[in-house]
Structures are given as C-alpha cells and as structure tokens.
Amino acid sequence: MLDPKDFKKHSDPVVAWIDHYLNDITKFPVKARVAPGEIYKTIPQEAPLFPEAMEKIMEDLDNTILPGITHWQHPGFHAYFPANSSVESVLAECITSAIGAQCMIWDTSPAAAELEQRMVEWLRDAMGIPSDFEGVIQDSASSASLVALITAREVATGFRSNEEGVPNNLRIYCSTETHSSIEKAVGVCGIGKRNLVKVETDTRMQMDPSLLGKAIKQDLERGMKPCAVVATLGTTGTLAVDPLKEIAALCKKHGIWLHVDAAYAGTALLLSEYRWMIEGIEEVDSFVFNPHKWMFTNFDCSVYFVKDAPLLIKTFEVLPEYLKTKSRGRVNDYRDWSVPLGRRFRALKLWFVIRSYGLEGIREKLREHIRLSNFFVETLTSVEGLVMPVEPFLNFSCFRLQPDGITDPVRLNPLNEAFLEEINRSGELYLTHTKIDGFYTIRMIIGQTYVGQKHVELALERIKKAALSILNKFGQNG
Ligand SMILES: *Cc1c(COP(=O)(O)O)cnc(C)c1O
C-alpha cells in the first residue's frame, strides 16, 4: 500500500517506463502475437491476500502484459482507424486520474463542466459548425449516436416513448456502409432493427439520396413514421462521404431528425478545404466526431454537437432528490446530456492538446498525414499487379492484388488474405481489410501522431516485397 507522501519515489520508475515505451515503441511488434488464453493462464487464479511490491508488479507488466498489447501508438499501425494520442494528452490523463473527479453535474466540479463547455465551443467554431449548436463530451461515437436516436425517437413521438414505450412504426435510415453502432443503437433504443432501412450506395459507396427519397415515400404510404436519417462523413470501410446537402433537403421536407456520424473524418473539418463535407449543416440536428481517433487525444473522447440542446435534456433528464442543487438551470449539468450519470473529466486533455499544439499545429499534422498518404498512393500505383479499387480520401487508401485477367473473387480473396498476412508477418506493420463489392481489400490509414516519411517508406518497401512474394507463389501454383 503506497502513501501519497512517497508519490515521487513510486512514480519515477513509472515515468521512466512511459518514456521508454513512447520512444522505443518500434522495438515491439505492432500487433500482439499471443494465442487466445495465453495471458489469462499466466495470471494467478486467486487475488493476492497480502501486499506485493511495486517492483514486482512493474516486472510483471513487462513480462506478462506487454507481450499481449497491440501497440496503437506504433508508427507502423495502419489498421482500423487510429486511436492516436500525444504527449500532451498522456500528461493530462495523468492529472485527470490524480484529480479523480466524478463530473456528473456542475456542482461536482464546476471547472470540469465549464471547461467542457468551452472546449466543445472551441472545436465547433474551428470546424465551421454553426454557433447555434451546443456540445457535450461523450465516451464514444456509439454512445452519442444512441443518444441522437433516442432524442429523435422522443421528438417523433411527442416525448411519449420514454413514458409509454416505443411504437413499432418508427423508421431509421442509413446507408449499407454505415457503422455497426447505428444498427446496435436502433436495437437498444427499442425502435427495432427491422425498422432500420439501409439505403444502397453509389460507386464511391456514398448513400444514394434518390433511393433515400424513395424509401421515405414508400414508408409514408404504408403509414410508417420516418424518425431519423443517419448520414456518415467518412465510412468505416472506405471513408465514403454521404451527400449531406441532398440528404438534409429530404429531412427538412419531411421533418426528419438528421444525425451525422463523422466519428473519424470529422477532424478534417478543422481544415477549411474539407468544409464542403458539411454543406447542409444548417439542417442537421446532431453531429458526432471523435477527437480520440485522429486528433491526438487519448481514448476516450467523443464530441457530440446538438442544435436544440433542450430537446436532448428533456429526453435524458432525471432528478432524484440527492441531485437537486441550487445552481440547477443556471449551469450545464451534463449528466442530463447522455446515458450514464457518472462522467470522467475528459475536457482537460482536449485543453492540453489544443493549447499546446494550437489549432494551426493540429492542422499542420493533419495535412502532413494527408501528404504522406498521397505519397503512399502515388508510389503504390506503379506496382505491377496491384489495384486501388476506390479513390483514396484524406489519409485513407485501399488496395488489393489483382494479377492480369483474374476477376473472380473466389480466386482473388484467398490471395489477398495471404497478402495481408504476409504484410503483417514482420511485426513492423499492422494493416486490416474490408470487403468492397465482395472483394477482399486491404486498408491503409496513416494517422498515428508521430508517423513520418521514413515510416511510410518502410511500409511501402514491406508491402512491395510482400506483393512480389505472394505473386511469385501464385504464379508457380497457377
Ligand atoms: C469509429 C467509428 C464509430 C465508432 O466509434 P466509437 O467511438 O468506438 O463508438 C462509429 N462510426 C464511424 C464512422 C466510425 O469511424
């Protein structure tokens, strides 16, 4: 049991550990190489009855835990979407954990509530989101989208669903490329997955607004009630951007709640050259993006903007006696802005990151990642036997092996699965895949905070080598 008086003594080795971790991260294989159950087996079956030394705990951290960690901050991490961080954010998280405040209402830490309010305003204004939007920090885009759909549900039913339960005629619309969190939310909020309409997409995998219009019309004719449309800016598979302006016009015409899921690509709105993505924002009701993905802020930190905050509060407000305060009504009690009561002090890390980088510093990094991605794409297009099936966007691109004349996914998919395995085998890189029109396709995202030219050059070299090796084997086996 440690005494706060000895904090410095005990934190020194931990700080040294973090310093080593951040600076020597490339010595680890990006993706953990353990078998299922391997770590679990090495952790004792029973909790210790008596104190153990910190030295021993730190030793086990290295020996038992670290081998089972996938290193998301490794510059060779190009999988999924990044959950990047920064030195600033790590430091702020340390302070947040020392303060250990539970920021459910204004009274439980006024600075947390007021800093949160200011941070979401800073981001709103820097991203070109209209000033009538208010914001709140949530744990994840999944939670924020759930909150959006529940609010839309209450609005569509005159605030009766919370009391009486959900009628079975509400309809939600999204595209076939929409993130799985929407399907989950539609189930959780009681609207029911069979009331989720997945609209087909065009050749760049963006929602086709004419098909959305048809689906809404059909539902109205059948006596169903269109409740919400979810538009995605930057889909998970291929970073497709749904045409917001056309979708917004349809929502306006029919009085439908419009939620925007910009979890990943929303960060790009900090760059004025990507503001076209939010043409139509005036008609949007709610919007989520994750600073914990591409804005150098540790997971978790998801920013949810809403145009009519009173509707949100009316949906989630509960007021047991022990939470009644004198300040109520004059301040933001954020527990009424989402599902959980308890809330971490997440605004502090945003404050550290935004101030230490400055908005221009953040923009510079984003542009550098996009430049690196363009360089990657330019170099890779010249590789024989490789195709890039959809247009790259921001810092995303995707590619697959498609040797001359072969167009059958039954033959190509195993080849590309082997290709991805070969790319990841060295431990220097970690990429993941998606399916595009049934074709196994490898995704490349360049978004780790400290990734640079030399890392991308190394990635290109490894990918080219893996392509050659797989194509050679393929040629030999016919
Ligand atoms: C990552 C992502 C999500 C899920 O984000 P969480 O914060 O992990 O819930 C949802 N939608 C899109 C488009 C995403 O990229």
Tab-separated table of N, CA and C in Angstrom, residues 138-291:
chain	number	residue	atom	x	y	z
A	138	GLN	N	-18.719	12.839	-24.879
A	138	GLN	CA	-19.213	11.509	-24.511
A	138	GLN	C	-18.073	10.504	-24.606
A	139	ASP	N	-18.340	9.264	-24.157
A	139	ASP	CA	-17.271	8.273	-24.183
A	139	ASP	C	-16.975	7.778	-25.592
A	140	SER	N	-17.994	7.680	-26.437
A	140	SER	CA	-17.774	7.084	-27.748
A	140	SER	C	-18.811	7.584	-28.734
A	141	ALA	N	-18.500	7.438	-30.011
A	141	ALA	CA	-19.461	7.791	-31.057
A	141	ALA	C	-20.677	6.876	-30.963
A	142	SER	N	-20.448	5.625	-30.541
A	142	SER	CA	-21.576	4.701	-30.390
A	142	SER	C	-22.591	5.255	-29.394
A	143	SER	N	-22.098	5.740	-28.256
A	143	SER	CA	-22.995	6.308	-27.245
A	143	SER	C	-23.688	7.550	-27.783
A	144	ALA	N	-22.934	8.413	-28.471
A	144	ALA	CA	-23.500	9.659	-28.978
A	144	ALA	C	-24.596	9.375	-30.000
A	145	SER	N	-24.370	8.395	-30.868
A	145	SER	CA	-25.381	8.064	-31.876
A	145	SER	C	-26.617	7.452	-31.218
A	146	LEU	N	-26.408	6.673	-30.176
A	146	LEU	CA	-27.548	6.130	-29.427
A	146	LEU	C	-28.372	7.281	-28.842
A	147	VAL	N	-27.677	8.234	-28.231
A	147	VAL	CA	-28.335	9.406	-27.654
A	147	VAL	C	-29.107	10.174	-28.741
A	148	ALA	N	-28.508	10.295	-29.919
A	148	ALA	CA	-29.167	11.006	-31.026
A	148	ALA	C	-30.466	10.297	-31.420
A	149	LEU	N	-30.406	8.975	-31.542
A	149	LEU	CA	-31.595	8.235	-31.980
A	149	LEU	C	-32.682	8.239	-30.901
A	150	ILE	N	-32.275	8.193	-29.638
A	150	ILE	CA	-33.279	8.240	-28.566
A	150	ILE	C	-33.956	9.617	-28.558
A	151	THR	N	-33.171	10.664	-28.759
A	151	THR	CA	-33.762	12.007	-28.819
A	151	THR	C	-34.714	12.112	-30.007
A	152	ALA	N	-34.278	11.600	-31.156
A	152	ALA	CA	-35.129	11.623	-32.361
A	152	ALA	C	-36.430	10.856	-32.107
A	153	ARG	N	-36.304	9.744	-31.397
A	153	ARG	CA	-37.469	8.916	-31.056
A	153	ARG	C	-38.457	9.707	-30.196
A	154	GLU	N	-37.929	10.429	-29.199
A	154	GLU	CA	-38.809	11.233	-28.330
A	154	GLU	C	-39.476	12.354	-29.118
A	155	VAL	N	-38.683	13.013	-29.979
A	155	VAL	CA	-39.237	14.107	-30.776
A	155	VAL	C	-40.344	13.572	-31.689
A	156	ALA	N	-40.098	12.403	-32.305
A	156	ALA	CA	-41.077	11.842	-33.254
A	156	ALA	C	-42.354	11.385	-32.560
A	157	THR	N	-42.262	11.080	-31.264
A	157	THR	CA	-43.446	10.560	-30.563
A	157	THR	C	-43.975	11.571	-29.530
A	158	GLY	N	-43.620	12.848	-29.702
A	158	GLY	CA	-44.098	13.870	-28.768
A	158	GLY	C	-43.698	13.569	-27.328
A	159	PHE	N	-42.505	13.030	-27.136
A	159	PHE	CA	-41.952	12.708	-25.810
A	159	PHE	C	-42.813	11.704	-25.044
A	160	ARG	N	-43.395	10.764	-25.775
A	160	ARG	CA	-44.206	9.747	-25.093
A	160	ARG	C	-43.494	8.406	-24.938
A	161	SER	N	-42.452	8.150	-25.771
A	161	SER	CA	-41.820	6.816	-25.729
A	161	SER	C	-41.138	6.542	-24.396
A	162	ASN	N	-40.509	7.548	-23.819
A	162	ASN	CA	-39.863	7.367	-22.512
A	162	ASN	C	-40.873	6.878	-21.476
A	163	GLU	N	-42.114	7.367	-21.577
A	163	GLU	CA	-43.157	7.017	-20.613
A	163	GLU	C	-43.853	5.710	-20.967
A	164	GLU	N	-44.252	5.616	-22.231
A	164	GLU	CA	-45.203	4.550	-22.611
A	164	GLU	C	-44.573	3.395	-23.352
A	165	GLY	N	-43.302	3.548	-23.741
A	165	GLY	CA	-42.699	2.532	-24.598
A	165	GLY	C	-42.742	2.990	-26.047
A	166	VAL	N	-42.061	2.238	-26.893
A	166	VAL	CA	-41.826	2.688	-28.264
A	166	VAL	C	-42.848	2.084	-29.221
A	167	PRO	N	-43.530	2.907	-30.028
A	167	PRO	CA	-44.425	2.362	-31.041
A	167	PRO	C	-43.616	1.621	-32.112
A	168	ASN	N	-44.271	0.709	-32.843
A	168	ASN	CA	-43.473	-0.119	-33.761
A	168	ASN	C	-43.437	0.385	-35.202
A	169	ASN	N	-43.778	1.662	-35.399
A	169	ASN	CA	-43.800	2.160	-36.782
A	169	ASN	C	-42.739	3.219	-37.073
A	170	LEU	N	-41.770	3.388	-36.145
A	170	LEU	CA	-40.723	4.393	-36.381
A	170	LEU	C	-39.678	3.811	-37.329
A	171	ARG	N	-39.179	4.643	-38.213
A	171	ARG	CA	-38.205	4.175	-39.201
A	171	ARG	C	-36.928	5.011	-39.162
A	172	ILE	N	-35.801	4.316	-39.251
A	172	ILE	CA	-34.484	4.962	-39.265
A	172	ILE	C	-33.807	4.622	-40.602
A	173	TYR	N	-33.128	5.579	-41.187
A	173	TYR	CA	-32.478	5.362	-42.487
A	173	TYR	C	-30.981	5.633	-42.384
A	174	CYS	N	-30.211	4.750	-43.019
A	174	CYS	CA	-28.771	4.972	-43.129
A	174	CYS	C	-28.334	4.280	-44.417
A	175	SER	N	-27.050	4.259	-44.721
A	175	SER	CA	-26.622	3.561	-45.936
A	175	SER	C	-26.126	2.166	-45.583
A	176	THR	N	-25.925	1.358	-46.608
A	176	THR	CA	-25.407	0.000	-46.393
A	176	THR	C	-23.983	0.041	-45.833
A	177	GLU	N	-23.319	1.198	-45.928
A	177	GLU	CA	-21.928	1.326	-45.465
A	177	GLU	C	-21.832	1.895	-44.046
A	178	THR	N	-22.979	2.199	-43.444
A	178	THR	CA	-22.998	2.836	-42.123
A	178	THR	C	-22.370	1.941	-41.055
A	179	HIS	N	-21.755	2.567	-40.071
A	179	HIS	CA	-21.094	1.836	-38.983
A	179	HIS	C	-22.092	0.982	-38.191
A	180	SER	N	-21.624	-0.155	-37.718
A	180	SER	CA	-22.483	-1.100	-36.997
A	180	SER	C	-23.104	-0.509	-35.727
A	181	SER	N	-22.505	0.576	-35.213
A	181	SER	CA	-23.045	1.184	-33.985
A	181	SER	C	-24.474	1.689	-34.196
A	182	ILE	N	-24.835	2.026	-35.431
A	182	ILE	CA	-26.180	2.530	-35.692
A	182	ILE	C	-27.187	1.384	-35.575
A	183	GLU	N	-26.829	0.247	-36.153
A	183	GLU	CA	-27.708	-0.918	-36.049
A	183	GLU	C	-27.886	-1.310	-34.577
A	184	LYS	N	-26.795	-1.261	-33.841
A	184	LYS	CA	-26.849	-1.578	-32.419
A	184	LYS	C	-27.782	-0.597	-31.700
A	185	ALA	N	-27.616	0.690	-32.007
A	185	ALA	CA	-28.412	1.726	-31.334
A	185	ALA	C	-29.901	1.573	-31.655
A	186	VAL	N	-30.208	1.232	-32.902
A	186	VAL	CA	-31.609	1.079	-33.295
A	186	VAL	C	-32.256	-0.057	-32.494
A	187	GLY	N	-31.478	-1.101	-32.233
A	187	GLY	CA	-31.977	-2.184	-31.390
A	187	GLY	C	-32.128	-1.732	-29.943
A	188	VAL	N	-31.085	-1.132	-29.412
A	188	VAL	CA	-31.065	-0.751	-27.997
A	188	VAL	C	-32.164	0.267	-27.668
A	189	CYS	N	-32.423	1.198	-28.579
A	189	CYS	CA	-33.392	2.261	-28.260
A	189	CYS	C	-34.832	1.802	-28.459
A	190	GLY	N	-35.018	0.545	-28.831
A	190	GLY	CA	-36.366	-0.015	-28.874
A	190	GLY	C	-37.103	0.197	-30.184
A	191	ILE	N	-36.456	0.865	-31.136
A	191	ILE	CA	-37.118	1.065	-32.430
A	191	ILE	C	-37.124	-0.257	-33.208
A	192	GLY	N	-36.098	-1.048	-33.018
A	192	GLY	CA	-36.068	-2.380	-33.621
A	192	GLY	C	-35.300	-2.406	-34.925
A	193	LYS	N	-34.401	-3.388	-35.023
A	193	LYS	CA	-33.520	-3.451	-36.203
A	193	LYS	C	-34.300	-3.615	-37.508
A	194	ARG	N	-35.494	-4.229	-37.430
A	194	ARG	CA	-36.217	-4.393	-38.692
A	194	ARG	C	-36.775	-3.053	-39.188
A	195	ASN	N	-36.710	-2.026	-38.359
A	195	ASN	CA	-37.111	-0.688	-38.798
A	195	ASN	C	-35.932	0.174	-39.239
A	196	LEU	N	-34.790	-0.499	-39.423
A	196	LEU	CA	-33.622	0.212	-39.956
A	196	LEU	C	-33.561	-0.035	-41.459
A	197	VAL	N	-33.646	1.033	-42.236
A	197	VAL	CA	-33.613	0.922	-43.695
A	197	VAL	C	-32.217	1.260	-44.178
A	198	LYS	N	-31.547	0.271	-44.788
A	198	LYS	CA	-30.182	0.513	-45.283
A	198	LYS	C	-30.246	0.845	-46.768
A	199	VAL	N	-30.011	2.112	-47.061
A	199	VAL	CA	-30.118	2.606	-48.435
A	199	VAL	C	-28.855	2.244	-49.203
A	200	GLU	N	-29.031	1.819	-50.470
A	200	GLU	CA	-27.887	1.428	-51.299
A	200	GLU	C	-27.002	2.642	-51.613
A	201	THR	N	-25.748	2.338	-51.970
A	201	THR	CA	-24.777	3.408	-52.223
A	201	THR	C	-24.361	3.419	-53.698
A	202	ASP	N	-23.673	4.505	-54.088
A	202	ASP	CA	-23.182	4.616	-55.468
A	202	ASP	C	-21.809	3.958	-55.592
A	203	THR	N	-21.110	4.229	-56.701
A	203	THR	CA	-19.844	3.519	-56.938
A	203	THR	C	-18.729	3.954	-55.981
A	204	ARG	N	-18.873	5.134	-55.351
A	204	ARG	CA	-17.874	5.527	-54.336
A	204	ARG	C	-18.397	5.223	-52.931
A	205	MET	N	-19.464	4.395	-52.886
A	205	MET	CA	-20.008	3.885	-51.628
A	205	MET	C	-20.638	4.976	-50.761
A	206	GLN	N	-21.163	6.014	-51.439
A	206	GLN	CA	-21.885	7.088	-50.752
A	206	GLN	C	-23.382	6.853	-50.897
A	207	MET	N	-24.136	7.212	-49.867
A	207	MET	CA	-25.587	6.994	-49.896
A	207	MET	C	-26.197	7.664	-51.125
A	208	ASP	N	-27.101	6.934	-51.808
A	208	ASP	CA	-27.788	7.487	-52.975
A	208	ASP	C	-29.049	8.211	-52.485
A	209	PRO	N	-29.052	9.556	-52.536
A	209	PRO	CA	-30.180	10.292	-51.942
A	209	PRO	C	-31.504	10.041	-52.657
A	210	SER	N	-31.463	9.694	-53.952
A	210	SER	CA	-32.741	9.438	-54.634
A	210	SER	C	-33.378	8.161	-54.076
A	211	LEU	N	-32.540	7.186	-53.729
A	211	LEU	CA	-33.072	5.954	-53.124
A	211	LEU	C	-33.579	6.219	-51.705
A	212	LEU	N	-32.909	7.134	-51.013
A	212	LEU	CA	-33.389	7.520	-49.679
A	212	LEU	C	-34.780	8.147	-49.801
A	213	GLY	N	-34.926	9.059	-50.777
A	213	GLY	CA	-36.217	9.718	-51.004
A	213	GLY	C	-37.315	8.695	-51.284
A	214	LYS	N	-36.983	7.699	-52.095
A	214	LYS	CA	-37.973	6.661	-52.427
A	214	LYS	C	-38.374	5.865	-51.187
A	215	ALA	N	-37.366	5.526	-50.376
A	215	ALA	CA	-37.635	4.717	-49.176
A	215	ALA	C	-38.548	5.478	-48.213
A	216	ILE	N	-38.299	6.778	-48.065
A	216	ILE	CA	-39.126	7.589	-47.163
A	216	ILE	C	-40.567	7.640	-47.689
A	217	LYS	N	-40.678	7.863	-48.992
A	217	LYS	CA	-42.005	7.974	-49.619
A	217	LYS	C	-42.796	6.673	-49.419
A	218	GLN	N	-42.112	5.573	-49.685
A	218	GLN	CA	-42.756	4.261	-49.535
A	218	GLN	C	-43.259	4.043	-48.110
A	219	ASP	N	-42.414	4.402	-47.129
A	219	ASP	CA	-42.781	4.224	-45.729
A	219	ASP	C	-43.985	5.091	-45.366
A	220	LEU	N	-43.994	6.324	-45.856
A	220	LEU	CA	-45.120	7.224	-45.567
A	220	LEU	C	-46.419	6.635	-46.127
A	221	GLU	N	-46.336	6.069	-47.333
A	221	GLU	CA	-47.523	5.477	-47.959
A	221	GLU	C	-48.043	4.276	-47.157
A	222	ARG	N	-47.122	3.598	-46.466
A	222	ARG	CA	-47.513	2.417	-45.676
A	222	ARG	C	-47.918	2.785	-44.251
A	223	GLY	N	-47.922	4.095	-43.958
A	223	GLY	CA	-48.320	4.513	-42.614
A	223	GLY	C	-47.215	4.421	-41.583
A	224	MET	N	-45.974	4.276	-42.044
A	224	MET	CA	-44.850	4.262	-41.112
A	224	MET	C	-44.428	5.701	-40.828
A	225	LYS	N	-43.641	5.887	-39.733
A	225	LYS	CA	-43.228	7.243	-39.373
A	225	LYS	C	-41.712	7.400	-39.486
A	226	PRO	N	-41.222	8.089	-40.528
A	226	PRO	CA	-39.781	8.335	-40.629
A	226	PRO	C	-39.310	9.133	-39.414
A	227	CYS	N	-38.308	8.605	-38.709
A	227	CYS	CA	-37.891	9.190	-37.431
A	227	CYS	C	-36.535	9.875	-37.550
A	228	ALA	N	-35.565	9.209	-38.144
A	228	ALA	CA	-34.226	9.808	-38.246
A	228	ALA	C	-33.465	9.251	-39.433
A	229	VAL	N	-32.609	10.087	-39.995
A	229	VAL	CA	-31.656	9.658	-41.014
A	229	VAL	C	-30.261	9.822	-40.415
A	230	VAL	N	-29.403	8.812	-40.617
A	230	VAL	CA	-28.011	8.927	-40.199
A	230	VAL	C	-27.146	9.056	-41.449
A	231	ALA	N	-26.492	10.189	-41.598
A	231	ALA	CA	-25.554	10.386	-42.707
A	231	ALA	C	-24.149	10.214	-42.168
A	232	THR	N	-23.298	9.564	-42.940
A	232	THR	CA	-21.924	9.345	-42.488
A	232	THR	C	-20.953	10.200	-43.291
A	233	LEU	N	-20.078	10.892	-42.586
A	233	LEU	CA	-18.962	11.564	-43.248
A	233	LEU	C	-17.723	10.737	-42.927
A	234	GLY	N	-17.316	9.901	-43.877
A	234	GLY	CA	-16.151	9.048	-43.643
A	234	GLY	C	-16.556	7.692	-43.103
A	235	THR	N	-17.047	6.816	-44.001
A	235	THR	CA	-17.475	5.488	-43.544
A	235	THR	C	-16.278	4.655	-43.103
A	236	THR	N	-16.565	3.636	-42.312
A	236	THR	CA	-15.501	2.822	-41.742
A	236	THR	C	-14.767	2.007	-42.804
A	237	GLY	N	-15.507	1.502	-43.777
A	237	GLY	CA	-14.879	0.662	-44.802
A	237	GLY	C	-13.930	1.453	-45.682
A	238	THR	N	-14.459	2.534	-46.290
A	238	THR	CA	-13.665	3.224	-47.321
A	238	THR	C	-13.671	4.746	-47.197
A	239	LEU	N	-14.092	5.278	-46.056
A	239	LEU	CA	-14.107	6.730	-45.841
A	239	LEU	C	-15.001	7.469	-46.853
A	240	ALA	N	-16.100	6.836	-47.241
A	240	ALA	CA	-17.049	7.480	-48.141
A	240	ALA	C	-17.794	8.585	-47.392
A	241	VAL	N	-18.154	9.645	-48.150
A	241	VAL	CA	-18.847	10.802	-47.568
A	241	VAL	C	-20.248	10.885	-48.170
A	242	ASP	N	-21.256	10.662	-47.347
A	242	ASP	CA	-22.632	10.753	-47.852
A	242	ASP	C	-22.937	12.204	-48.249
A	243	PRO	N	-23.735	12.403	-49.307
A	243	PRO	CA	-24.039	13.764	-49.780
A	243	PRO	C	-24.995	14.481	-48.829
A	244	LEU	N	-24.422	15.233	-47.916
A	244	LEU	CA	-25.201	15.801	-46.815
A	244	LEU	C	-26.269	16.779	-47.298
A	245	LYS	N	-25.919	17.591	-48.293
A	245	LYS	CA	-26.836	18.642	-48.716
A	245	LYS	C	-28.162	18.051	-49.221
A	246	GLU	N	-28.066	17.040	-50.079
A	246	GLU	CA	-29.284	16.408	-50.617
A	246	GLU	C	-30.061	15.696	-49.513
A	247	ILE	N	-29.322	15.020	-48.635
A	247	ILE	CA	-29.969	14.296	-47.539
A	247	ILE	C	-30.677	15.288	-46.610
A	248	ALA	N	-29.995	16.408	-46.350
A	248	ALA	CA	-30.560	17.433	-45.464
A	248	ALA	C	-31.854	17.996	-46.053
A	249	ALA	N	-31.875	18.182	-47.373
A	249	ALA	CA	-33.078	18.731	-48.014
A	249	ALA	C	-34.260	17.780	-47.817
A	250	LEU	N	-33.996	16.476	-47.947
A	250	LEU	CA	-35.066	15.483	-47.748
A	250	LEU	C	-35.566	15.505	-46.300
A	251	CYS	N	-34.631	15.610	-45.361
A	251	CYS	CA	-35.005	15.607	-43.945
A	251	CYS	C	-35.831	16.847	-43.614
A	252	LYS	N	-35.443	17.964	-44.209
A	252	LYS	CA	-36.179	19.206	-43.969
A	252	LYS	C	-37.606	19.074	-44.503
A	253	LYS	N	-37.703	18.559	-45.723
A	253	LYS	CA	-39.010	18.435	-46.383
A	253	LYS	C	-39.964	17.581	-45.540
A	254	HIS	N	-39.431	16.501	-44.958
A	254	HIS	CA	-40.308	15.563	-44.243
A	254	HIS	C	-40.251	15.711	-42.728
A	255	GLY	N	-39.504	16.695	-42.243
A	255	GLY	CA	-39.410	16.885	-40.796
A	255	GLY	C	-38.763	15.712	-40.076
A	256	ILE	N	-37.657	15.213	-40.630
A	256	ILE	CA	-36.978	14.045	-40.042
A	256	ILE	C	-35.692	14.498	-39.358
A	257	TRP	N	-35.405	13.926	-38.192
A	257	TRP	CA	-34.157	14.215	-37.453
A	257	TRP	C	-32.970	13.779	-38.306
A	258	LEU	N	-31.987	14.653	-38.433
A	258	LEU	CA	-30.786	14.290	-39.206
A	258	LEU	C	-29.573	14.226	-38.280
A	259	HIS	N	-29.039	13.018	-38.147
A	259	HIS	CA	-27.840	12.806	-37.332
A	259	HIS	C	-26.653	12.552	-38.257
A	260	VAL	N	-25.520	13.170	-37.946
A	260	VAL	CA	-24.317	12.984	-38.758
A	260	VAL	C	-23.269	12.231	-37.946
A	261	ASP	N	-22.828	11.092	-38.485
A	261	ASP	CA	-21.744	10.329	-37.876
A	261	ASP	C	-20.455	10.656	-38.628
A	262	ALA	N	-19.648	11.521	-38.026
A	262	ALA	CA	-18.365	11.904	-38.625
A	262	ALA	C	-17.249	11.469	-37.686
A	263	ALA	N	-17.437	10.301	-37.057
A	263	ALA	CA	-16.551	9.857	-35.980
A	263	ALA	C	-15.084	10.008	-36.360
A	264	TYR	N	-14.730	9.507	-37.529
A	264	TYR	CA	-13.327	9.609	-37.928
A	264	TYR	C	-13.035	10.904	-38.696
A	265	ALA	N	-13.731	11.089	-39.829
A	265	ALA	CA	-13.353	12.155	-40.760
A	265	ALA	C	-13.725	13.549	-40.265
A	266	GLY	N	-14.527	13.644	-39.223
A	266	GLY	CA	-14.934	14.944	-38.701
A	266	GLY	C	-13.751	15.838	-38.369
A	267	THR	N	-12.661	15.230	-37.904
A	267	THR	CA	-11.470	16.005	-37.555
A	267	THR	C	-10.982	16.843	-38.745
A	268	ALA	N	-11.196	16.333	-39.975
A	268	ALA	CA	-10.723	17.044	-41.176
A	268	ALA	C	-11.436	18.380	-41.375
A	269	LEU	N	-12.560	18.578	-40.687
A	269	LEU	CA	-13.259	19.863	-40.808
A	269	LEU	C	-12.443	21.018	-40.222
A	270	LEU	N	-11.420	20.680	-39.443
A	270	LEU	CA	-10.520	21.721	-38.962
A	270	LEU	C	-9.777	22.365	-40.131
A	271	LEU	N	-9.722	21.641	-41.260
A	271	LEU	CA	-9.082	22.165	-42.463
A	271	LEU	C	-10.163	22.752	-43.372
A	272	SER	N	-10.023	24.029	-43.703
A	272	SER	CA	-11.102	24.681	-44.447
A	272	SER	C	-11.355	24.006	-45.795
A	273	GLU	N	-10.324	23.372	-46.374
A	273	GLU	CA	-10.505	22.744	-47.691
A	273	GLU	C	-11.420	21.513	-47.649
A	274	TYR	N	-11.802	21.070	-46.451
A	274	TYR	CA	-12.723	19.922	-46.360
A	274	TYR	C	-14.107	20.313	-45.850
A	275	ARG	N	-14.359	21.610	-45.738
A	275	ARG	CA	-15.654	22.077	-45.229
A	275	ARG	C	-16.820	21.709	-46.141
A	276	TRP	N	-16.525	21.423	-47.427
A	276	TRP	CA	-17.604	21.021	-48.338
A	276	TRP	C	-18.376	19.818	-47.784
A	277	MET	N	-17.729	19.051	-46.941
A	277	MET	CA	-18.402	17.858	-46.390
A	277	MET	C	-19.649	18.230	-45.590
A	278	ILE	N	-19.659	19.433	-45.001
A	278	ILE	CA	-20.813	19.800	-44.163
A	278	ILE	C	-21.714	20.842	-44.822
A	279	GLU	N	-21.681	20.897	-46.136
A	279	GLU	CA	-22.664	21.733	-46.818
A	279	GLU	C	-24.044	21.163	-46.487
A	280	GLY	N	-24.900	21.984	-45.913
A	280	GLY	CA	-26.210	21.482	-45.471
A	280	GLY	C	-26.300	21.355	-43.961
A	281	ILE	N	-25.231	21.726	-43.253
A	281	ILE	CA	-25.160	21.553	-41.793
A	281	ILE	C	-26.291	22.297	-41.068
A	282	GLU	N	-26.812	23.365	-41.676
A	282	GLU	CA	-27.881	24.154	-41.025
A	282	GLU	C	-29.098	23.279	-40.727
A	283	GLU	N	-29.295	22.241	-41.548
A	283	GLU	CA	-30.467	21.374	-41.358
A	283	GLU	C	-30.170	20.175	-40.462
A	284	VAL	N	-28.913	20.052	-40.020
A	284	VAL	CA	-28.517	18.898	-39.210
A	284	VAL	C	-28.989	19.106	-37.767
A	285	ASP	N	-29.452	18.034	-37.123
A	285	ASP	CA	-29.893	18.124	-35.727
A	285	ASP	C	-28.803	17.706	-34.751
A	286	SER	N	-27.995	16.724	-35.137
A	286	SER	CA	-26.937	16.267	-34.229
A	286	SER	C	-25.755	15.760	-35.038
A	287	PHE	N	-24.584	15.788	-34.404
A	287	PHE	CA	-23.328	15.545	-35.124
A	287	PHE	C	-22.315	14.997	-34.128
A	288	VAL	N	-21.637	13.910	-34.498
A	288	VAL	CA	-20.614	13.380	-33.579
A	288	VAL	C	-19.281	13.211	-34.302
A	289	PHE	N	-18.201	13.537	-33.611
A	289	PHE	CA	-16.853	13.179	-34.105
A	289	PHE	C	-15.959	12.853	-32.909
A	290	ASN	N	-14.930	12.063	-33.195
A	290	ASN	CA	-14.075	11.530	-32.136
A	290	ASN	C	-12.684	12.169	-32.133
A	291	PRO	N	-12.423	13.131	-31.259
A	291	PRO	CA	-11.026	13.570	-31.110
A	291	PRO	C	-10.117	12.391	-30.716
